[in-house]
Amino acid sequence: MTQVSDITYKGYILTATALPERDIYTGMLAVRAPSGTQSYSGILGEFPSAIGAVRYAFAYGMATIDCRPAPGDE
């Protein structure tokens, strides 16, 4: 089952999606800026759980907004 979650961070709306593929989940992220423009991450990686995929997508989005390296890229 696909899991979708939203949060608001510094005026941006982050929508994280976890898509099941066999025994793993892939994470993806959509970001809507305060101006209304949207961007999409594409596949962010493979995770053992839907929660892990969603958490990583949110961490990735927050790092991008803050101009920090993505999680794991430090």
mmCIF file of N, CA and C in Angstrom:
data_model
loop_
_atom_site.group_PDB
_atom_site.id
_atom_site.type_symbol
_atom_site.label_atom_id
_atom_site.label_comp_id
_atom_site.label_asym_id
_atom_site.label_seq_id
_atom_site.Cartn_x
_atom_site.Cartn_y
_atom_site.Cartn_z
ATOM 1 N N MET A 1 0.835 -1.176 0.000
ATOM 2 C CA MET A 1 0.000 0.000 0.000
ATOM 3 C C MET A 1 0.888 1.249 0.000
ATOM 4 N N THR A 2 0.556 2.216 -0.819
ATOM 5 C CA THR A 2 1.278 3.476 -0.890
ATOM 6 C C THR A 2 0.942 4.321 0.332
ATOM 7 N N GLN A 3 1.975 4.929 0.920
ATOM 8 C CA GLN A 3 1.766 5.811 2.070
ATOM 9 C C GLN A 3 2.136 7.231 1.655
ATOM 10 N N VAL A 4 1.244 8.186 1.915
ATOM 11 C CA VAL A 4 1.471 9.590 1.594
ATOM 12 C C VAL A 4 1.265 10.408 2.857
ATOM 13 N N SER A 5 2.201 11.314 3.140
ATOM 14 C CA SER A 5 2.103 12.183 4.318
ATOM 15 C C SER A 5 2.512 13.593 3.932
ATOM 16 N N ASP A 6 1.907 14.581 4.597
ATOM 17 C CA ASP A 6 2.224 15.999 4.365
ATOM 18 C C ASP A 6 2.695 16.644 5.657
ATOM 19 N N ILE A 7 3.633 17.570 5.519
ATOM 20 C CA ILE A 7 3.995 18.468 6.617
ATOM 21 C C ILE A 7 4.224 19.852 6.031
ATOM 22 N N THR A 8 4.154 20.861 6.878
ATOM 23 C CA THR A 8 4.509 22.218 6.487
ATOM 24 C C THR A 8 5.804 22.575 7.186
ATOM 25 N N TYR A 9 6.769 23.096 6.418
ATOM 26 C CA TYR A 9 8.075 23.457 6.955
ATOM 27 C C TYR A 9 8.492 24.789 6.357
ATOM 28 N N LYS A 10 8.603 25.798 7.218
ATOM 29 C CA LYS A 10 9.015 27.148 6.808
ATOM 30 C C LYS A 10 8.180 27.676 5.639
ATOM 31 N N GLY A 11 6.883 27.398 5.665
ATOM 32 C CA GLY A 11 5.970 27.881 4.638
ATOM 33 C C GLY A 11 5.857 26.979 3.425
ATOM 34 N N TYR A 12 6.690 25.956 3.331
ATOM 35 C CA TYR A 12 6.659 24.995 2.235
ATOM 36 C C TYR A 12 5.794 23.806 2.645
ATOM 37 N N ILE A 13 5.063 23.258 1.703
ATOM 38 C CA ILE A 13 4.309 22.037 1.974
ATOM 39 C C ILE A 13 5.081 20.878 1.360
ATOM 40 N N LEU A 14 5.489 19.945 2.206
ATOM 41 C CA LEU A 14 6.232 18.768 1.768
ATOM 42 C C LEU A 14 5.282 17.574 1.755
ATOM 43 N N THR A 15 5.213 16.884 0.638
ATOM 44 C CA THR A 15 4.393 15.687 0.514
ATOM 45 C C THR A 15 5.318 14.520 0.207
ATOM 46 N N ALA A 16 5.467 13.639 1.188
ATOM 47 C CA ALA A 16 6.327 12.467 1.033
ATOM 48 C C ALA A 16 5.479 11.259 0.669
ATOM 49 N N THR A 17 6.016 10.453 -0.233
ATOM 50 C CA THR A 17 5.324 9.247 -0.682
ATOM 51 C C THR A 17 6.247 8.048 -0.554
ATOM 52 N N ALA A 18 5.727 6.961 -0.026
ATOM 53 C CA ALA A 18 6.437 5.686 0.032
ATOM 54 C C ALA A 18 5.697 4.704 -0.864
ATOM 55 N N LEU A 19 6.382 4.198 -1.869
ATOM 56 C CA LEU A 19 5.773 3.268 -2.819
ATOM 57 C C LEU A 19 6.343 1.872 -2.594
ATOM 58 N N PRO A 20 5.471 0.878 -2.399
ATOM 59 C CA PRO A 20 5.968 -0.485 -2.176
ATOM 60 C C PRO A 20 6.436 -1.127 -3.480
ATOM 61 N N GLU A 21 7.559 -1.826 -3.403
ATOM 62 C CA GLU A 21 8.073 -2.607 -4.522
ATOM 63 C C GLU A 21 8.664 -3.888 -3.948
ATOM 64 N N ARG A 22 7.949 -4.961 -4.043
ATOM 65 C CA ARG A 22 8.332 -6.252 -3.458
ATOM 66 C C ARG A 22 8.527 -6.093 -1.959
ATOM 67 N N ASP A 23 9.732 -6.313 -1.450
ATOM 68 C CA ASP A 23 9.991 -6.265 -0.006
ATOM 69 C C ASP A 23 10.557 -4.923 0.459
ATOM 70 N N ILE A 24 10.566 -3.912 -0.416
ATOM 71 C CA ILE A 24 11.143 -2.617 -0.070
ATOM 72 C C ILE A 24 10.168 -1.497 -0.439
ATOM 73 N N TYR A 25 10.512 -0.292 -0.006
ATOM 74 C CA TYR A 25 9.738 0.907 -0.347
ATOM 75 C C TYR A 25 10.680 1.923 -0.971
ATOM 76 N N THR A 26 10.197 2.646 -1.962
ATOM 77 C CA THR A 26 10.953 3.761 -2.516
ATOM 78 C C THR A 26 10.331 5.048 -2.001
ATOM 79 N N GLY A 27 11.180 6.026 -1.716
ATOM 80 C CA GLY A 27 10.709 7.313 -1.218
ATOM 81 C C GLY A 27 10.769 8.373 -2.291
ATOM 82 N N MET A 28 9.775 9.245 -2.301
ATOM 83 C CA MET A 28 9.723 10.377 -3.233
ATOM 84 C C MET A 28 9.165 11.582 -2.491
ATOM 85 N N LEU A 29 9.411 12.781 -3.032
ATOM 86 C CA LEU A 29 8.973 14.001 -2.368
ATOM 87 C C LEU A 29 8.470 15.024 -3.372
ATOM 88 N N ALA A 30 7.372 15.681 -3.036
ATOM 89 C CA ALA A 30 6.878 16.846 -3.772
ATOM 90 C C ALA A 30 6.965 18.032 -2.810
ATOM 91 N N VAL A 31 7.405 19.173 -3.327
ATOM 92 C CA VAL A 31 7.542 20.385 -2.513
ATOM 93 C C VAL A 31 6.760 21.499 -3.180
ATOM 94 N N ARG A 32 5.847 22.116 -2.411
ATOM 95 C CA ARG A 32 5.125 23.291 -2.900
ATOM 96 C C ARG A 32 5.635 24.499 -2.136
ATOM 97 N N ALA A 33 6.226 25.432 -2.859
ATOM 98 C CA ALA A 33 6.783 26.646 -2.269
ATOM 99 C C ALA A 33 5.659 27.604 -1.880
ATOM 100 N N PRO A 34 5.947 28.559 -0.996
ATOM 101 C CA PRO A 34 4.923 29.554 -0.636
ATOM 102 C C PRO A 34 4.346 30.281 -1.858
ATOM 103 N N SER A 35 5.138 30.417 -2.925
ATOM 104 C CA SER A 35 4.675 31.081 -4.147
ATOM 105 C C SER A 35 3.698 30.218 -4.944
ATOM 106 N N GLY A 36 3.620 28.914 -4.604
ATOM 107 C CA GLY A 36 2.728 28.010 -5.310
ATOM 108 C C GLY A 36 3.439 27.110 -6.307
ATOM 109 N N THR A 37 4.696 27.388 -6.618
ATOM 110 C CA THR A 37 5.423 26.528 -7.548
ATOM 111 C C THR A 37 5.714 25.185 -6.886
ATOM 112 N N GLN A 38 5.734 24.133 -7.704
ATOM 113 C CA GLN A 38 5.981 22.796 -7.179
ATOM 114 C C GLN A 38 7.217 22.194 -7.821
ATOM 115 N N SER A 39 7.904 21.359 -7.044
ATOM 116 C CA SER A 39 9.028 20.586 -7.567
ATOM 117 C C SER A 39 8.917 19.165 -7.026
ATOM 118 N N TYR A 40 9.575 18.257 -7.727
ATOM 119 C CA TYR A 40 9.490 16.838 -7.378
ATOM 120 C C TYR A 40 10.897 16.260 -7.335
ATOM 121 N N SER A 41 11.123 15.352 -6.392
ATOM 122 C CA SER A 41 12.464 14.815 -6.188
ATOM 123 C C SER A 41 12.826 13.663 -7.103
ATOM 124 N N GLY A 42 11.876 12.916 -7.547
ATOM 125 C CA GLY A 42 12.202 11.637 -8.154
ATOM 126 C C GLY A 42 12.442 10.633 -7.040
ATOM 127 N N ILE A 43 12.943 9.463 -7.372
ATOM 128 C CA ILE A 43 13.169 8.428 -6.361
ATOM 129 C C ILE A 43 14.373 8.797 -5.506
ATOM 130 N N LEU A 44 14.180 8.764 -4.179
ATOM 131 C CA LEU A 44 15.231 9.151 -3.236
ATOM 132 C C LEU A 44 15.998 7.967 -2.673
ATOM 133 N N GLY A 45 15.546 6.779 -2.916
ATOM 134 C CA GLY A 45 16.244 5.603 -2.416
ATOM 135 C C GLY A 45 15.282 4.495 -2.071
ATOM 136 N N GLU A 46 15.862 3.395 -1.603
ATOM 137 C CA GLU A 46 15.076 2.228 -1.205
ATOM 138 C C GLU A 46 15.199 2.039 0.302
ATOM 139 N N PHE A 47 14.085 1.679 0.945
ATOM 140 C CA PHE A 47 14.006 1.606 2.401
ATOM 141 C C PHE A 47 13.264 0.338 2.816
ATOM 142 N N PRO A 48 13.587 -0.210 3.996
ATOM 143 C CA PRO A 48 12.922 -1.433 4.439
ATOM 144 C C PRO A 48 11.489 -1.224 4.920
ATOM 145 N N SER A 49 11.092 0.038 5.182
ATOM 146 C CA SER A 49 9.728 0.305 5.644
ATOM 147 C C SER A 49 9.188 1.585 5.021
ATOM 148 N N ALA A 50 7.858 1.687 5.001
ATOM 149 C CA ALA A 50 7.217 2.892 4.483
ATOM 150 C C ALA A 50 7.555 4.091 5.361
ATOM 151 N N ILE A 51 7.577 3.894 6.663
ATOM 152 C CA ILE A 51 7.890 4.995 7.580
ATOM 153 C C ILE A 51 9.308 5.502 7.339
ATOM 154 N N GLY A 52 10.246 4.603 7.119
ATOM 155 C CA GLY A 52 11.623 5.010 6.840
ATOM 156 C C GLY A 52 11.718 5.824 5.565
ATOM 157 N N ALA A 53 10.981 5.430 4.539
ATOM 158 C CA ALA A 53 10.996 6.160 3.268
ATOM 159 C C ALA A 53 10.422 7.560 3.430
ATOM 160 N N VAL A 54 9.309 7.673 4.157
ATOM 161 C CA VAL A 54 8.667 8.973 4.382
ATOM 162 C C VAL A 54 9.568 9.874 5.239
ATOM 163 N N ARG A 55 10.143 9.328 6.290
ATOM 164 C CA ARG A 55 11.029 10.124 7.153
ATOM 165 C C ARG A 55 12.230 10.655 6.377
ATOM 166 N N TYR A 56 12.827 9.801 5.544
ATOM 167 C CA TYR A 56 13.968 10.260 4.757
ATOM 168 C C TYR A 56 13.539 11.353 3.778
ATOM 169 N N ALA A 57 12.395 11.176 3.130
ATOM 170 C CA ALA A 57 11.927 12.187 2.176
ATOM 171 C C ALA A 57 11.727 13.536 2.863
ATOM 172 N N PHE A 58 11.140 13.537 4.067
ATOM 173 C CA PHE A 58 10.978 14.792 4.800
ATOM 174 C C PHE A 58 12.331 15.392 5.171
ATOM 175 N N ALA A 59 13.257 14.573 5.648
ATOM 176 C CA ALA A 59 14.589 15.072 6.011
ATOM 177 C C ALA A 59 15.300 15.645 4.792
ATOM 178 N N TYR A 60 15.147 14.990 3.651
ATOM 179 C CA TYR A 60 15.727 15.470 2.399
ATOM 180 C C TYR A 60 15.143 16.830 2.013
ATOM 181 N N GLY A 61 13.822 16.953 2.094
ATOM 182 C CA GLY A 61 13.162 18.207 1.741
ATOM 183 C C GLY A 61 13.559 19.347 2.657
ATOM 184 N N MET A 62 13.618 19.097 3.959
ATOM 185 C CA MET A 62 14.013 20.135 4.908
ATOM 186 C C MET A 62 15.459 20.569 4.672
ATOM 187 N N ALA A 63 16.342 19.616 4.379
ATOM 188 C CA ALA A 63 17.743 19.951 4.095
ATOM 189 C C ALA A 63 17.837 20.805 2.839
ATOM 190 N N THR A 64 17.056 20.468 1.829
ATOM 191 C CA THR A 64 17.067 21.238 0.587
ATOM 192 C C THR A 64 16.593 22.671 0.829
ATOM 193 N N ILE A 65 15.521 22.828 1.578
ATOM 194 C CA ILE A 65 14.998 24.171 1.884
ATOM 195 C C ILE A 65 16.025 24.977 2.665
ATOM 196 N N ASP A 66 16.728 24.320 3.583
ATOM 197 C CA ASP A 66 17.727 24.999 4.421
ATOM 198 C C ASP A 66 19.093 25.121 3.738
ATOM 199 N N CYS A 67 19.219 24.666 2.486
ATOM 200 C CA CYS A 67 20.492 24.697 1.761
ATOM 201 C C CYS A 67 21.582 23.927 2.501
ATOM 202 N N ARG A 68 21.204 22.790 3.063
ATOM 203 C CA ARG A 68 22.138 21.891 3.736
ATOM 204 C C ARG A 68 22.313 20.647 2.864
ATOM 205 N N PRO A 69 23.390 19.882 3.096
ATOM 206 C CA PRO A 69 23.525 18.613 2.372
ATOM 207 C C PRO A 69 22.371 17.672 2.733
ATOM 208 N N ALA A 70 22.008 16.842 1.776
ATOM 209 C CA ALA A 70 20.964 15.839 2.023
ATOM 210 C C ALA A 70 21.447 14.840 3.066
ATOM 211 N N PRO A 71 20.547 14.229 3.796
ATOM 212 C CA PRO A 71 20.953 13.217 4.779
ATOM 213 C C PRO A 71 21.817 12.143 4.119
ATOM 214 N N GLY A 72 22.922 11.826 4.766
ATOM 215 C CA GLY A 72 23.845 10.839 4.231
ATOM 216 C C GLY A 72 24.899 11.431 3.311
ATOM 217 N N ASP A 73 24.752 12.696 2.907
ATOM 218 C CA ASP A 73 25.718 13.357 2.034
ATOM 219 C C ASP A 73 26.701 14.247 2.798
ATOM 220 N N GLU A 74 26.570 14.267 4.144
ATOM 221 C CA GLU A 74 27.424 15.150 4.923
ATOM 222 C C GLU A 74 28.871 14.719 4.817
#
